[in-house]
PDB file of C-alpha atoms in Angstrom:
ATOM      1  CA  MET A   3      -0.075   0.141  -0.078  1.00 88.00           C
ATOM      2  CA  LYS A   4       1.382   3.533  -1.047  1.00 93.00           C
ATOM      3  CA  GLN A   5       1.520   6.885   0.829  1.00 95.00           C
ATOM      4  CA  THR A   6      -0.964   9.424  -0.047  1.00 97.00           C
ATOM      5  CA  THR A   7      -1.856  12.854  -0.678  1.00 98.00           C
ATOM      6  CA  ILE A   8      -4.974  14.632  -2.435  1.00 98.00           C
ATOM      7  CA  ALA A   9      -5.596  14.764  -6.263  1.00 98.00           C
ATOM      8  CA  LYS A  10      -6.302  18.395  -6.037  1.00 98.00           C
ATOM      9  CA  SER A  11      -6.479  21.720  -4.075  1.00 98.00           C
ATOM     10  CA  VAL A  12      -9.534  22.913  -2.335  1.00 98.00           C
ATOM     11  CA  GLN A  13     -10.089  25.608  -0.786  1.00 98.00           C
ATOM     12  CA  THR A  14     -13.327  26.804   1.311  1.00 98.00           C
ATOM     13  CA  VAL A  15     -13.827  29.868   4.023  1.00 97.00           C
ATOM     14  CA  GLY A  16     -15.749  30.011   7.024  1.00 97.00           C
ATOM     15  CA  ILE A  17     -15.531  31.767  10.490  1.00 95.00           C
ATOM     16  CA  GLY A  18     -12.382  31.698  13.251  1.00 92.00           C
ATOM     17  CA  LEU A  19     -14.017  29.750  16.558  1.00 89.00           C
ATOM     18  CA  HIS A  20     -12.016  32.959  18.181  1.00 81.00           C
ATOM     19  CA  LYS A  21     -12.072  35.998  16.505  1.00 82.00           C
ATOM     20  CA  GLY A  22     -15.599  35.230  14.533  1.00 87.00           C
ATOM     21  CA  GLU A  23     -13.562  36.326  11.982  1.00 91.00           C
ATOM     22  CA  PRO A  24     -13.320  35.072   7.848  1.00 95.00           C
ATOM     23  CA  ILE A  25     -10.323  32.346   7.402  1.00 97.00           C
ATOM     24  CA  SER A  26      -9.589  31.151   3.694  1.00 98.00           C
ATOM     25  CA  LEU A  27      -8.823  27.863   3.831  1.00 98.00           C
ATOM     26  CA  ARG A  28      -6.446  25.824   1.217  1.00 98.00           C
ATOM     27  CA  LEU A  29      -5.571  22.118   0.647  1.00 98.00           C
ATOM     28  CA  GLU A  30      -2.970  21.205  -1.660  1.00 98.00           C
ATOM     29  CA  PRO A  31      -1.025  18.125  -2.529  1.00 98.00           C
ATOM     30  CA  LEU A  32       2.606  17.058  -1.008  1.00 98.00           C
ATOM     31  CA  GLU A  33       5.367  14.871  -2.108  1.00 98.00           C
ATOM     32  CA  ALA A  34       5.912  11.219   0.204  1.00 97.00           C
ATOM     33  CA  ASN A  35       7.630  11.776   3.418  1.00 96.00           C
ATOM     34  CA  MET A  36       6.430  15.375   3.786  1.00 97.00           C
ATOM     35  CA  GLY A  37       3.634  14.722   6.094  1.00 98.00           C
ATOM     36  CA  ILE A  38       0.640  17.175   6.823  1.00 98.00           C
ATOM     37  CA  VAL A  39       2.406  20.805   6.798  1.00 98.00           C
ATOM     38  CA  PHE A  40       0.553  23.472   7.949  1.00 98.00           C
ATOM     39  CA  THR A  41       1.796  27.630   5.861  1.00 98.00           C
ATOM     40  CA  ARG A  42       0.422  31.044   7.300  1.00 98.00           C
ATOM     41  CA  THR A  43      -0.051  32.554   4.145  1.00 98.00           C
ATOM     42  CA  ASP A  44      -0.451  35.795   6.170  1.00 97.00           C
ATOM     43  CA  LEU A  45       3.005  35.194   7.791  1.00 97.00           C
ATOM     44  CA  GLY A  46       5.391  33.685   4.760  1.00 97.00           C
ATOM     45  CA  ILE A  47       6.073  31.364   7.989  1.00 97.00           C
ATOM     46  CA  SER A  48       5.204  26.916   7.697  1.00 97.00           C
ATOM     47  CA  PHE A  49       5.587  24.464  10.183  1.00 95.00           C
ATOM     48  CA  ARG A  50       4.754  20.777  10.412  1.00 97.00           C
ATOM     49  CA  ALA A  51       1.942  19.255  11.694  1.00 97.00           C
ATOM     50  CA  GLU A  52       4.079  16.709  14.460  1.00 97.00           C
ATOM     51  CA  PRO A  53       4.515  16.870  18.602  1.00 97.00           C
ATOM     52  CA  ALA A  54       7.318  18.690  19.311  1.00 96.00           C
ATOM     53  CA  ASN A  55       5.880  21.870  17.251  1.00 98.00           C
ATOM     54  CA  VAL A  56       2.411  21.976  20.348  1.00 98.00           C
ATOM     55  CA  VAL A  57       2.901  25.159  21.714  1.00 97.00           C
ATOM     56  CA  ASN A  58      -0.741  25.000  23.682  1.00 96.00           C
ATOM     57  CA  THR A  59      -3.137  22.651  24.422  1.00 96.00           C
ATOM     58  CA  GLN A  60      -5.384  24.830  27.085  1.00 89.00           C
ATOM     59  CA  MET A  61      -8.403  24.541  25.069  1.00 86.00           C
ATOM     60  CA  ALA A  62      -7.443  23.427  21.434  1.00 93.00           C
ATOM     61  CA  THR A  63      -4.320  22.168  19.592  1.00 97.00           C
ATOM     62  CA  VAL A  64      -2.068  24.633  19.024  1.00 97.00           C
ATOM     63  CA  VAL A  65       1.183  24.322  17.102  1.00 98.00           C
ATOM     64  CA  GLY A  66       3.613  26.718  16.007  1.00 97.00           C
ATOM     65  CA  ASN A  67       6.680  28.667  16.211  1.00 94.00           C
ATOM     66  CA  GLN A  68       8.339  31.593  17.591  1.00 94.00           C
ATOM     67  CA  ASN A  69       6.918  33.592  14.303  1.00 96.00           C
ATOM     68  CA  GLY A  70       3.565  32.119  14.598  1.00 97.00           C
ATOM     69  CA  PHE A  71       1.021  29.244  15.320  1.00 97.00           C
ATOM     70  CA  VAL A  72      -2.294  27.753  14.143  1.00 97.00           C
ATOM     71  CA  SER A  73      -4.888  26.908  16.680  1.00 96.00           C
ATOM     72  CA  THR A  74      -8.336  24.030  16.499  1.00 95.00           C
ATOM     73  CA  ILE A  75      -6.488  22.397  14.088  1.00 98.00           C
ATOM     74  CA  GLU A  76      -7.579  18.795  15.853  1.00 98.00           C
ATOM     75  CA  HIS A  77     -10.907  18.889  13.595  1.00 98.00           C
ATOM     76  CA  LEU A  78      -9.348  19.047  10.330  1.00 98.00           C
ATOM     77  CA  LEU A  79      -6.622  16.956  11.280  1.00 98.00           C
ATOM     78  CA  SER A  80      -9.183  14.541  12.073  1.00 98.00           C
ATOM     79  CA  ALA A  81     -10.434  14.382   8.763  1.00 98.00           C
ATOM     80  CA  ILE A  82      -7.148  13.572   7.190  1.00 98.00           C
ATOM     81  CA  ASN A  83      -6.105  10.703   9.316  1.00 97.00           C
ATOM     82  CA  GLY A  84      -9.646   9.698   9.352  1.00 97.00           C
ATOM     83  CA  TYR A  85      -9.162   9.150   5.107  1.00 97.00           C
ATOM     84  CA  GLY A  86      -5.589   8.395   5.769  1.00 95.00           C
ATOM     85  CA  ILE A  87      -4.117  10.773   3.902  1.00 97.00           C
ATOM     86  CA  ASP A  88      -0.006  11.297   4.334  1.00 97.00           C
ATOM     87  CA  ASN A  89       0.878  14.042   3.060  1.00 98.00           C
ATOM     88  CA  ILE A  90      -0.782  17.662   2.203  1.00 98.00           C
ATOM     89  CA  ARG A  91      -0.264  21.182   3.060  1.00 98.00           C
ATOM     90  CA  ILE A  92      -3.088  23.500   4.648  1.00 98.00           C
ATOM     91  CA  LEU A  93      -2.745  26.638   4.338  1.00 98.00           C
ATOM     92  CA  LEU A  94      -4.417  29.741   5.516  1.00 97.00           C
ATOM     93  CA  ASP A  95      -4.462  33.360   6.287  1.00 97.00           C
ATOM     94  CA  ALA A  96      -5.025  33.598  10.358  1.00 96.00           C
ATOM     95  CA  ASN A  97      -4.219  31.875  13.219  1.00 96.00           C
ATOM     96  CA  GLU A  98      -6.759  29.303  13.629  1.00 96.00           C
ATOM     97  CA  ILE A  99      -8.884  26.472  11.467  1.00 97.00           C
ATOM     98  CA  PRO A 100     -12.523  27.689  10.195  1.00 97.00           C
ATOM     99  CA  VAL A 101     -14.631  25.990  12.711  1.00 96.00           C
ATOM    100  CA  MET A 102     -17.475  25.076  10.195  1.00 97.00           C
ATOM    101  CA  ASP A 103     -20.092  23.787  11.529  1.00 97.00           C
ATOM    102  CA  GLY A 104     -18.054  22.136  14.959  1.00 96.00           C
ATOM    103  CA  SER A 105     -17.518  18.931  13.424  1.00 98.00           C
ATOM    104  CA  ALA A 106     -15.476  17.470  11.089  1.00 98.00           C
ATOM    105  CA  ILE A 107     -18.099  16.629   8.526  1.00 98.00           C
ATOM    106  CA  SER A 108     -17.319  19.834   6.140  1.00 98.00           C
ATOM    107  CA  PHE A 109     -13.748  18.949   5.905  1.00 98.00           C
ATOM    108  CA  CYS A 110     -14.600  15.396   4.426  1.00 98.00           C
ATOM    109  CA  MET A 111     -16.653  16.804   2.402  1.00 98.00           C
ATOM    110  CA  LEU A 112     -13.602  19.206   0.874  1.00 98.00           C
ATOM    111  CA  LEU A 113     -11.149  15.514   1.160  1.00 98.00           C
ATOM    112  CA  ASP A 114     -13.663  14.474  -1.028  1.00 98.00           C
ATOM    113  CA  GLU A 115     -14.215  17.040  -3.445  1.00 98.00           C
ATOM    114  CA  ALA A 116     -10.317  17.452  -3.747  1.00 98.00           C
ATOM    115  CA  GLY A 117      -9.841  13.327  -3.803  1.00 98.00           C
ATOM    116  CA  VAL A 118      -7.205  10.691  -3.140  1.00 97.00           C
ATOM    117  CA  ARG A 119      -4.285  10.166  -4.878  1.00 97.00           C
ATOM    118  CA  GLN A 120      -1.383   7.364  -3.850  1.00 95.00           C
ATOM    119  CA  LEU A 121       2.228   8.630  -4.281  1.00 97.00           C
ATOM    120  CA  ASP A 122       5.096   6.268  -5.190  1.00 95.00           C
ATOM    121  CA  GLU A 123       6.503   5.662  -1.364  1.00 95.00           C
ATOM    122  CA  SER A 124       4.714   2.661   0.391  1.00 93.00           C
ATOM    123  CA  LYS A 125       2.687   3.471   3.535  1.00 94.00           C
ATOM    124  CA  LYS A 126       4.606   3.578   7.090  1.00 94.00           C
ATOM    125  CA  VAL A 127       2.243   3.031  10.275  1.00 94.00           C
ATOM    126  CA  LEU A 128       3.918   3.713  13.913  1.00 95.00           C
ATOM    127  CA  VAL A 129       2.832   0.364  15.583  1.00 95.00           C
ATOM    128  CA  ILE A 130       2.831   0.398  19.176  1.00 97.00           C
ATOM    129  CA  LYS A 131       4.573  -2.642  20.894  1.00 98.00           C
ATOM    130  CA  ARG A 132       3.769  -2.348  24.356  1.00 98.00           C
ATOM    131  CA  GLU A 133       1.554  -0.218  26.883  1.00 98.00           C
ATOM    132  CA  VAL A 134       2.156   3.633  26.738  1.00 98.00           C
ATOM    133  CA  GLU A 135      -0.751   5.427  28.968  1.00 98.00           C
ATOM    134  CA  VAL A 136      -0.445   9.514  30.282  1.00 98.00           C
ATOM    135  CA  ARG A 137      -2.354   9.555  33.958  1.00 98.00           C
ATOM    136  CA  GLN A 138      -3.558  12.499  35.562  1.00 97.00           C
ATOM    137  CA  GLY A 139      -5.433  12.242  38.923  1.00 97.00           C
ATOM    138  CA  ASP A 140      -8.383   9.542  37.746  1.00 97.00           C
ATOM    139  CA  LYS A 141      -7.890  10.856  34.522  1.00 98.00           C
ATOM    140  CA  PHE A 142      -6.082   8.759  31.789  1.00 98.00           C
ATOM    141  CA  VAL A 143      -5.061   8.029  27.958  1.00 98.00           C
ATOM    142  CA  ARG A 144      -3.786   5.001  26.617  1.00 98.00           C
ATOM    143  CA  ALA A 145      -2.288   3.303  23.619  1.00 98.00           C
ATOM    144  CA  THR A 146      -2.063  -0.895  23.761  1.00 98.00           C
ATOM    145  CA  PRO A 147      -0.768  -2.858  21.089  1.00 97.00           C
ATOM    146  CA  SER A 148      -3.323  -4.318  18.435  1.00 94.00           C
ATOM    147  CA  ASN A 149      -3.840  -5.070  14.862  1.00 88.00           C
ATOM    148  CA  ASN A 150      -7.056  -4.185  14.448  1.00 91.00           C
ATOM    149  CA  PRO A 151      -7.307   0.129  16.056  1.00 94.00           C
ATOM    150  CA  LYS A 152      -9.947   1.179  18.224  1.00 97.00           C
ATOM    151  CA  PHE A 153     -11.315   4.308  20.337  1.00 98.00           C
ATOM    152  CA  ASP A 154     -12.456   3.172  23.783  1.00 98.00           C
ATOM    153  CA  TYR A 155     -13.409   6.781  25.129  1.00 98.00           C
ATOM    154  CA  THR A 156     -15.513   7.365  28.058  1.00 98.00           C
ATOM    155  CA  ILE A 157     -16.366  11.078  30.227  1.00 98.00           C
ATOM    156  CA  LYS A 158     -18.354  11.384  33.227  1.00 97.00           C
ATOM    157  CA  PHE A 159     -19.701  14.943  33.177  1.00 95.00           C
ATOM    158  CA  ASP A 160     -21.787  15.921  36.593  1.00 93.00           C
ATOM    159  CA  HIS A 161     -24.486  17.567  34.037  1.00 94.00           C
ATOM    160  CA  PRO A 162     -28.300  15.898  33.630  1.00 94.00           C
ATOM    161  CA  VAL A 163     -27.664  16.002  29.779  1.00 95.00           C
ATOM    162  CA  ILE A 164     -24.353  14.256  29.605  1.00 96.00           C
ATOM    163  CA  GLY A 165     -23.782  11.952  32.627  1.00 96.00           C
ATOM    164  CA  GLU A 166     -21.629   8.910  31.891  1.00 97.00           C
ATOM    165  CA  GLN A 167     -21.091   7.715  28.457  1.00 98.00           C
ATOM    166  CA  ARG A 168     -18.926   5.701  26.642  1.00 98.00           C
ATOM    167  CA  TYR A 169     -17.772   4.619  22.490  1.00 98.00           C
ATOM    168  CA  VAL A 170     -16.040   1.995  20.996  1.00 98.00           C
ATOM    169  CA  PHE A 171     -15.079   3.054  17.652  1.00 98.00           C
ATOM    170  CA  GLU A 172     -13.289   0.232  15.643  1.00 96.00           C
ATOM    171  CA  PHE A 173     -10.985   2.822  13.189  1.00 95.00           C
ATOM    172  CA  SER A 174     -11.952   2.984   9.793  1.00 95.00           C
ATOM    173  CA  LYS A 175     -12.383   5.363   7.015  1.00 95.00           C
ATOM    174  CA  ARG A 176     -16.319   4.540   6.643  1.00 96.00           C
ATOM    175  CA  ASN A 177     -17.129   4.619  10.249  1.00 97.00           C
ATOM    176  CA  PHE A 178     -15.457   7.662  10.708  1.00 98.00           C
ATOM    177  CA  ILE A 179     -17.909   9.400   8.089  1.00 98.00           C
ATOM    178  CA  GLU A 180     -20.869   7.521   9.481  1.00 98.00           C
ATOM    179  CA  GLN A 181     -20.069   7.340  13.365  1.00 98.00           C
ATOM    180  CA  ILE A 182     -17.571  10.070  14.270  1.00 98.00           C
ATOM    181  CA  ALA A 183     -17.151  13.156  11.854  1.00 98.00           C
ATOM    182  CA  ARG A 184     -20.530  15.044  12.355  1.00 98.00           C
ATOM    183  CA  ALA A 185     -20.427  14.747  16.366  1.00 98.00           C
ATOM    184  CA  ARG A 186     -19.927  18.459  17.056  1.00 98.00           C
ATOM    185  CA  THR A 187     -18.212  19.646  19.737  1.00 95.00           C
ATOM    186  CA  PHE A 188     -19.850  21.731  22.979  1.00 95.00           C
ATOM    187  CA  GLY A 189     -20.067  23.422  25.693  1.00 91.00           C
ATOM    188  CA  PHE A 190     -21.613  25.368  28.376  1.00 91.00           C
ATOM    189  CA  LEU A 191     -22.903  28.085  27.989  1.00 87.00           C
ATOM    190  CA  LYS A 192     -21.870  29.802  31.174  1.00 85.00           C
ATOM    191  CA  ASP A 193     -17.737  28.959  30.048  1.00 85.00           C
ATOM    192  CA  LEU A 194     -18.805  30.740  26.762  1.00 79.00           C
ATOM    193  CA  GLN A 195     -19.981  33.631  28.783  1.00 79.00           C
ATOM    194  CA  LYS A 196     -17.078  33.592  30.585  1.00 80.00           C
ATOM    195  CA  LEU A 197     -14.284  33.057  27.618  1.00 77.00           C
ATOM    196  CA  GLN A 198     -16.080  35.958  25.105  1.00 76.00           C
ATOM    197  CA  SER A 199     -15.548  38.695  27.995  1.00 78.00           C
ATOM    198  CA  GLN A 200     -11.785  37.629  27.583  1.00 76.00           C
ATOM    199  CA  ASN A 201     -12.628  38.483  23.815  1.00 70.00           C
ATOM    200  CA  LEU A 202     -12.271  34.420  22.804  1.00 68.00           C
ATOM    201  CA  ALA A 203     -15.060  32.881  21.372  1.00 76.00           C
ATOM    202  CA  LEU A 204     -16.320  35.505  19.267  1.00 79.00           C
ATOM    203  CA  GLY A 205     -17.287  33.455  16.785  1.00 86.00           C
ATOM    204  CA  ALA A 206     -18.968  30.786  18.620  1.00 88.00           C
ATOM    205  CA  SER A 207     -22.747  30.371  17.774  1.00 90.00           C
ATOM    206  CA  LEU A 208     -25.671  26.880  17.944  1.00 92.00           C
ATOM    207  CA  ASP A 209     -24.430  26.773  14.072  1.00 93.00           C
ATOM    208  CA  ASN A 210     -20.734  25.442  15.525  1.00 94.00           C
ATOM    209  CA  ALA A 211     -21.441  24.230  18.832  1.00 93.00           C
ATOM    210  CA  VAL A 212     -23.811  21.993  21.350  1.00 96.00           C
ATOM    211  CA  ALA A 213     -24.317  24.694  24.112  1.00 93.00           C
ATOM    212  CA  ILE A 214     -25.586  23.225  27.186  1.00 95.00           C
ATOM    213  CA  ASP A 215     -27.151  24.751  30.249  1.00 94.00           C
ATOM    214  CA  ASP A 216     -27.809  23.914  33.898  1.00 92.00           C
ATOM    215  CA  THR A 217     -30.208  21.722  32.702  1.00 93.00           C
ATOM    216  CA  ARG A 218     -30.626  21.218  29.132  1.00 95.00           C
ATOM    217  CA  ILE A 219     -29.135  21.245  25.442  1.00 96.00           C
ATOM    218  CA  LEU A 220     -29.824  25.075  23.657  1.00 95.00           C
ATOM    219  CA  ASN A 221     -29.809  23.646  19.605  1.00 96.00           C
ATOM    220  CA  PRO A 222     -33.170  23.658  18.284  1.00 96.00           C
ATOM    221  CA  GLU A 223     -32.469  20.257  16.729  1.00 96.00           C
ATOM    222  CA  GLY A 224     -30.974  18.941  19.759  1.00 97.00           C
ATOM    223  CA  LEU A 225     -28.499  16.354  18.948  1.00 98.00           C
ATOM    224  CA  ARG A 226     -27.270  14.393  16.041  1.00 98.00           C
ATOM    225  CA  PHE A 227     -26.015  10.819  18.045  1.00 98.00           C
ATOM    226  CA  ASP A 228     -27.490   9.987  21.894  1.00 97.00           C
ATOM    227  CA  ASN A 229     -23.944  10.097  22.815  1.00 98.00           C
ATOM    228  CA  GLU A 230     -22.664  12.609  20.408  1.00 98.00           C
ATOM    229  CA  PHE A 231     -20.403  14.366  23.168  1.00 98.00           C
ATOM    230  CA  VAL A 232     -18.486  11.128  23.382  1.00 98.00           C
ATOM    231  CA  ARG A 233     -18.077  10.578  19.922  1.00 98.00           C
ATOM    232  CA  HIS A 234     -16.706  13.945  19.700  1.00 98.00           C
ATOM    233  CA  LYS A 235     -14.379  13.187  22.199  1.00 98.00           C
ATOM    234  CA  ILE A 236     -13.030  10.548  19.972  1.00 98.00           C
ATOM    235  CA  LEU A 237     -12.763  12.751  16.795  1.00 98.00           C
ATOM    236  CA  ASP A 238     -10.281  15.260  18.578  1.00 98.00           C
ATOM    237  CA  ALA A 239      -8.377  12.728  19.814  1.00 98.00           C
ATOM    238  CA  ILE A 240      -8.043  11.419  15.933  1.00 98.00           C
ATOM    239  CA  GLY A 241      -6.693  14.894  15.186  1.00 98.00           C
ATOM    240  CA  ASP A 242      -4.602  14.956  18.127  1.00 98.00           C
ATOM    241  CA  LEU A 243      -2.994  11.475  17.153  1.00 98.00           C
ATOM    242  CA  ALA A 244      -2.508  12.359  13.952  1.00 98.00           C
ATOM    243  CA  LEU A 245       0.356  14.461  15.346  1.00 98.00           C
ATOM    244  CA  LEU A 246       2.624  11.023  15.139  1.00 97.00           C
ATOM    245  CA  LYS A 247       3.140  11.695  11.900  1.00 94.00           C
ATOM    246  CA  MET A 248       1.991   8.409  10.825  1.00 94.00           C
ATOM    247  CA  PRO A 249      -1.211   6.423  11.373  1.00 94.00           C
ATOM    248  CA  LEU A 250      -1.366   4.341  14.410  1.00 95.00           C
ATOM    249  CA  MET A 251      -1.082   0.893  14.952  1.00 93.00           C
ATOM    250  CA  GLY A 252      -3.148   0.284  18.456  1.00 96.00           C
ATOM    251  CA  ASP A 253      -6.149   1.172  20.166  1.00 97.00           C
ATOM    252  CA  TYR A 254      -6.423   3.902  22.484  1.00 98.00           C
ATOM    253  CA  THR A 255      -8.398   3.693  25.492  1.00 98.00           C
ATOM    254  CA  ALA A 256      -9.027   7.561  27.833  1.00 98.00           C
ATOM    255  CA  PHE A 257     -11.020   8.295  30.601  1.00 98.00           C
ATOM    256  CA  ALA A 258     -12.043  12.155  30.777  1.00 98.00           C
ATOM    257  CA  GLY A 259      -8.377  12.626  28.223  1.00 97.00           C
ATOM    258  CA  SER A 260      -7.900  16.080  26.800  1.00 97.00           C
ATOM    259  CA  HIS A 261      -6.006  17.472  24.073  1.00 98.00           C
ATOM    260  CA  ASP A 262      -3.435  17.770  26.879  1.00 98.00           C
ATOM    261  CA  LEU A 263      -3.188  14.373  28.101  1.00 98.00           C
ATOM    262  CA  ASN A 264      -3.538  13.145  23.720  1.00 98.00           C
ATOM    263  CA  HIS A 265      -0.384  15.787  23.120  1.00 98.00           C
ATOM    264  CA  LYS A 266       1.726  13.749  26.537  1.00 98.00           C
ATOM    265  CA  LEU A 267       0.301  10.489  24.992  1.00 98.00           C
ATOM    266  CA  THR A 268       1.697  11.441  21.720  1.00 98.00           C
ATOM    267  CA  LEU A 269       5.473  12.798  23.655  1.00 98.00           C
ATOM    268  CA  ALA A 270       5.516   9.620  25.423  1.00 98.00           C
ATOM    269  CA  ILE A 271       5.047   6.988  22.744  1.00 98.00           C
ATOM    270  CA  MET A 272       8.104   8.303  20.594  1.00 97.00           C
ATOM    271  CA  ALA A 273      10.579   9.370  23.857  1.00 97.00           C
ATOM    272  CA  ASP A 274      11.056   5.201  24.010  1.00 97.00           C
ATOM    273  CA  GLU A 275      11.698   3.377  20.888  1.00 97.00           C
ATOM    274  CA  LYS A 276      10.898   0.185  22.910  1.00 98.00           C
ATOM    275  CA  ASN A 277       7.577   1.662  22.999  1.00 98.00           C
ATOM    276  CA  TYR A 278       6.724   1.699  19.016  1.00 98.00           C
ATOM    277  CA  GLU A 279       7.919   0.553  15.906  1.00 96.00           C
ATOM    278  CA  ILE A 280       7.688   2.563  12.256  1.00 95.00           C
ATOM    279  CA  VAL A 281       6.516  -0.530   9.929  1.00 92.00           C
ATOM    280  CA  ARG A 282       6.313  -0.413   5.736  1.00 90.00           C
ATOM    281  CA  VAL A 283       2.365  -1.386   5.216  1.00 86.00           C
ATOM    282  CA  ASP A 284       3.854  -3.470   2.784  1.00 75.00           C
ATOM    283  CA  GLU A 285       5.900  -5.610   5.080  1.00 60.00           C
ATOM    284  CA  LYS A 286       3.068  -6.379   6.849  1.00 63.00           C
ATOM    285  CA  PHE A 287      -0.913  -4.759   8.241  1.00 62.00           C
ATOM    286  CA  SER A 288      -1.178  -4.600   4.382  1.00 63.00           C
ATOM    287  CA  LYS A 289      -5.137  -6.157   4.256  1.00 69.00           C
ATOM    288  CA  GLU A 290      -6.087  -4.809   6.911  1.00 65.00           C
ATOM    289  CA  TYR A 291      -4.932  -1.069   6.130  1.00 63.00           C
ATOM    290  CA  GLN A 292      -6.058  -2.009   2.384  1.00 67.00           C
ATOM    291  CA  LYS A 293      -9.554  -2.537   3.973  1.00 67.00           C
ATOM    292  CA  ALA A 294      -9.657   0.295   6.361  1.00 66.00           C
ATOM    293  CA  PHE A 295      -8.949   3.086   3.799  1.00 61.00           C
ATOM    294  CA  ALA A 296     -11.017   1.690   0.786  1.00 56.00           C
TER     295      ALA A 296
END
């Protein structure tokens, strides 16, 4: 199986979650072994999507360097990871990815428009060789060896609308589109009011998030899935793990995970070569990955 990129350039415009201003986003093909590259066209700088370039994980995953950054990358990266795209350039004229509808489905549609093209180099995967776990109190994220990658996520909120939810997602492109991509980000009204008082989340609305007050969901249309909240957490995790620079061959398990714990997990995996092996898909796992991204 070969590495992939998109077949043609595509572009769109959307609102930034924090500044509330229009942002131009363009996706372009990239040659083999280049990975995912962000380019700030307004600053004339580029940087790769990789753990070493993560500069903040407080409310979203942010990559950059001393000259600039790109925030809220996880939904777009989730779609790229879900589609098995290895190499792509992401160009934008602002410091955040457009929020679109708060899920990854708009980015899936953009990737469908672009198409996927095979390159000459063999696809590489990062195979987990032994358990790696990061904990923070009772919260944890964990990677374990598996030839059939799954995301097993549990969340627990002291809120009548959410409560405790668990979802197990078997990774494949089709499953991603059908089960995960449409799950929207969510937030509490009290937190939104605090953020907006700090000139953040100015683009947040019922069009791009599930909003919750003390007792109920404020969106007139309700939820897209009964357990949309935990599904979105899986969407975020798939995007955060795209920073490993190649597909993960292993299971991911989380309880009350976060962008910060996901980032620390990628660092922990890469910190010891005994934790993983980089394998060309034509050497092993070829049938599994061809099926996953058919």
